Amino acid sequence: MCVPIPTNDSEWDVKTNRWRSIVSQKHAAQAAGLGTIGRHSLLITPEFGSMVWLGTVLCSEELEADELKEPICNNCNLCVEVCPVNALENPVMNQQVCWDYAFGEDNETQTWRIACHKCRDICPYNLGSENSFIK
Ligand code: SF4
Ligand code: SF4
């Protein structure tokens, strides 16, 4: 039996001040050998960098995992420095500060929108280590 867990199936946890799903998609992806989590707290894959949208399928069958990837993030700190609200200044990102700034209603269009992904854009691996501007 398999159960799909979509990306947007998460709730705000008042105890930890973090968004929580029943499974961490990023950690599941890392454990499945798809990539590694960078300083900006996003998954970085060798092929597509952080330009990925994750989903998880929980299965009762035993499946063979791919090998874990070597860490891709080089700790260049560019993502930390570019964040307009310093949400990444501590080792554990401040999700509340990020979400308050980066997501929500657009007053003009009255639609939900993503207003910031500077940490993703500036990462040298945002299009994958194969396309990195750091060689
Ligand atoms: S999305 Fe924007 S606000 Fe959030 S951590 Fe990245 S740079 Fe900072
Ligand atoms: S910008 Fe630098 S420190 Fe941040 S995730 Fe990318 S490689 Fe890591």
CSV table of C-alpha atoms and ligand atoms in Angstrom, one decimal:
chain,number,residue,atom,x,y,z
A,1,MET,CA,0.0,0.0,0.0
A,2,CYS,CA,1.3,3.5,-0.8
A,3,VAL,CA,0.1,6.9,0.5
A,4,PRO,CA,1.1,10.2,-1.3
A,5,ILE,CA,2.2,13.1,0.9
A,6,PRO,CA,1.9,16.4,-1.1
A,7,THR,CA,4.3,19.3,-0.5
A,8,ASN,CA,1.6,21.6,0.8
A,9,ASP,CA,0.2,19.2,3.3
A,10,SER,CA,1.7,20.9,6.4
A,11,GLU,CA,0.5,22.8,9.4
A,12,TRP,CA,2.0,25.5,11.6
A,13,ASP,CA,3.3,24.0,14.8
A,14,VAL,CA,3.0,26.5,17.6
A,15,LYS,CA,5.3,24.5,19.9
A,16,THR,CA,8.2,24.7,17.6
A,17,ASN,CA,7.3,27.8,15.5
A,18,ARG,CA,7.8,25.7,12.4
A,19,TRP,CA,5.8,24.3,9.5
A,20,ARG,CA,5.4,20.5,10.0
A,21,SER,CA,4.2,17.8,7.8
A,22,ILE,CA,3.9,14.2,8.9
A,23,VAL,CA,7.2,13.6,7.1
A,24,SER,CA,10.0,16.1,6.3
A,25,GLN,CA,10.1,16.0,2.5
A,26,LYS,CA,13.6,17.4,2.4
A,27,HIS,CA,15.0,14.8,4.8
A,28,ALA,CA,13.1,12.1,3.0
A,29,ALA,CA,14.7,13.2,-0.3
A,30,GLN,CA,18.1,13.4,1.3
A,31,ALA,CA,17.7,9.9,2.8
A,32,ALA,CA,16.6,8.7,-0.6
A,33,GLY,CA,19.8,9.9,-2.2
A,34,LEU,CA,18.3,12.7,-4.3
A,35,GLY,CA,20.5,15.4,-2.9
A,36,THR,CA,21.7,17.1,0.3
A,37,ILE,CA,20.3,20.0,2.4
A,38,GLY,CA,22.2,23.2,2.1
A,39,ARG,CA,22.8,26.1,4.5
A,40,HIS,CA,19.7,27.8,3.1
A,41,SER,CA,17.8,24.7,4.5
A,42,LEU,CA,16.7,23.7,1.0
A,43,LEU,CA,17.5,20.5,-0.8
A,44,ILE,CA,20.2,20.8,-3.4
A,45,THR,CA,20.3,18.1,-6.1
A,46,PRO,CA,23.2,17.6,-8.5
A,47,GLU,CA,21.0,17.8,-11.5
A,48,PHE,CA,18.6,20.7,-10.7
A,49,GLY,CA,20.0,22.4,-7.7
A,50,SER,CA,17.2,23.7,-5.5
A,51,MET,CA,14.8,24.2,-8.4
A,52,VAL,CA,12.8,21.2,-7.3
A,53,TRP,CA,9.3,20.7,-5.9
A,54,LEU,CA,9.2,17.7,-3.6
A,55,GLY,CA,6.5,15.2,-2.8
A,56,THR,CA,6.7,11.9,-0.9
A,57,VAL,CA,5.1,8.5,-1.3
A,58,LEU,CA,5.0,6.4,1.9
A,59,CYS,CA,4.9,2.7,1.0
A,60,SER,CA,4.6,-0.5,3.1
A,61,GLU,CA,6.9,-2.3,0.6
A,62,GLU,CA,10.6,-2.4,1.3
A,63,LEU,CA,12.4,-0.5,-1.5
A,64,GLU,CA,16.1,-0.2,-2.2
A,65,ALA,CA,17.4,3.4,-1.6
A,66,ASP,CA,19.9,5.1,-3.8
A,67,GLU,CA,23.3,5.9,-2.1
A,68,LEU,CA,23.5,9.0,0.0
A,69,LYS,CA,25.0,12.0,-1.9
A,70,GLU,CA,28.1,13.7,-0.7
A,71,PRO,CA,27.3,17.2,0.8
A,72,ILE,CA,26.9,19.7,-2.1
A,73,CYS,CA,26.6,23.0,-0.2
A,74,ASN,CA,30.1,24.6,0.1
A,75,ASN,CA,29.1,26.9,3.0
A,76,CYS,CA,29.9,30.0,0.9
A,77,ASN,CA,27.4,31.9,3.1
A,78,LEU,CA,25.9,33.8,0.1
A,79,CYS,CA,22.4,32.7,1.0
A,80,VAL,CA,22.8,33.9,4.6
A,81,GLU,CA,24.1,37.3,3.5
A,82,VAL,CA,21.4,38.0,0.9
A,83,CYS,CA,18.4,37.2,3.1
A,84,PRO,CA,16.6,40.6,3.6
A,85,VAL,CA,15.3,39.6,7.0
A,86,ASN,CA,18.3,37.6,8.4
A,87,ALA,CA,16.2,34.5,8.6
A,88,LEU,CA,19.3,32.3,8.1
A,89,GLU,CA,21.7,34.0,10.5
A,90,ASN,CA,21.4,31.1,13.0
A,91,PRO,CA,22.2,27.4,12.1
A,92,VAL,CA,18.4,26.7,12.5
A,93,MET,CA,16.6,29.0,10.1
A,94,ASN,CA,13.9,31.3,11.5
A,95,GLN,CA,10.9,30.0,9.5
A,96,GLN,CA,8.4,32.5,10.9
A,97,VAL,CA,10.5,35.5,9.9
A,98,CYS,CA,11.0,34.0,6.4
A,99,TRP,CA,7.4,33.1,5.9
A,100,ASP,CA,6.2,36.5,7.1
A,101,TYR,CA,8.4,38.2,4.6
A,102,ALA,CA,8.4,35.8,1.7
A,103,PHE,CA,4.9,34.4,1.4
A,104,GLY,CA,1.3,35.7,1.6
A,105,GLU,CA,-1.3,37.8,0.0
A,106,ASP,CA,-0.4,40.3,-2.6
A,107,ASN,CA,-2.3,43.5,-1.7
A,108,GLU,CA,-2.8,44.5,-5.3
A,109,THR,CA,-3.9,41.3,-6.8
A,110,GLN,CA,-5.4,39.7,-3.6
A,111,THR,CA,-3.7,36.4,-4.6
A,112,TRP,CA,-1.3,34.3,-2.6
A,113,ARG,CA,2.3,34.7,-3.9
A,114,ILE,CA,5.9,33.9,-3.2
A,115,ALA,CA,7.6,37.3,-2.8
A,116,CYS,CA,11.2,36.1,-2.1
A,117,HIS,CA,13.5,33.3,-3.0
A,118,LYS,CA,16.7,35.2,-3.0
A,119,CYS,CA,18.5,32.5,-1.0
A,120,ARG,CA,17.7,30.0,-3.7
A,121,ASP,CA,18.5,32.3,-6.5
A,122,ILE,CA,22.0,33.3,-5.3
A,123,CYS,CA,23.1,29.8,-4.4
A,124,PRO,CA,25.9,28.7,-6.9
A,125,TYR,CA,24.2,25.3,-7.1
A,126,ASN,CA,20.7,26.7,-7.8
A,127,LEU,CA,20.8,24.9,-11.2
A,128,GLY,CA,22.7,21.9,-10.0
A,129,SER,CA,26.4,21.3,-9.4
A,130,GLU,CA,26.8,20.5,-13.1
A,131,ASN,CA,25.8,24.1,-13.9
A,132,SER,CA,27.4,25.8,-10.9
A,133,PHE,CA,29.2,29.1,-11.4
A,134,ILE,CA,31.7,27.9,-8.8
A,135,LYS,CA,34.1,25.4,-10.5
B,1,SF4,S1,13.1,33.0,1.0
B,1,SF4,FE1,13.8,35.1,1.3
B,1,SF4,S2,13.2,35.6,3.4
B,1,SF4,FE2,13.2,33.4,3.3
B,1,SF4,S3,15.2,32.7,3.9
B,1,SF4,FE3,15.3,32.9,1.7
B,1,SF4,S4,16.1,35.0,1.3
B,1,SF4,FE4,15.4,34.9,3.5
B,2,SF4,S1,24.5,29.8,-1.2
B,2,SF4,FE1,26.4,28.8,-0.4
B,2,SF4,S2,26.1,28.4,1.8
B,2,SF4,FE2,24.1,28.8,0.8
B,2,SF4,S3,23.2,26.8,0.3
B,2,SF4,FE3,24.3,27.6,-1.5
B,2,SF4,S4,26.4,26.7,-1.4
B,2,SF4,FE4,25.4,26.5,0.7
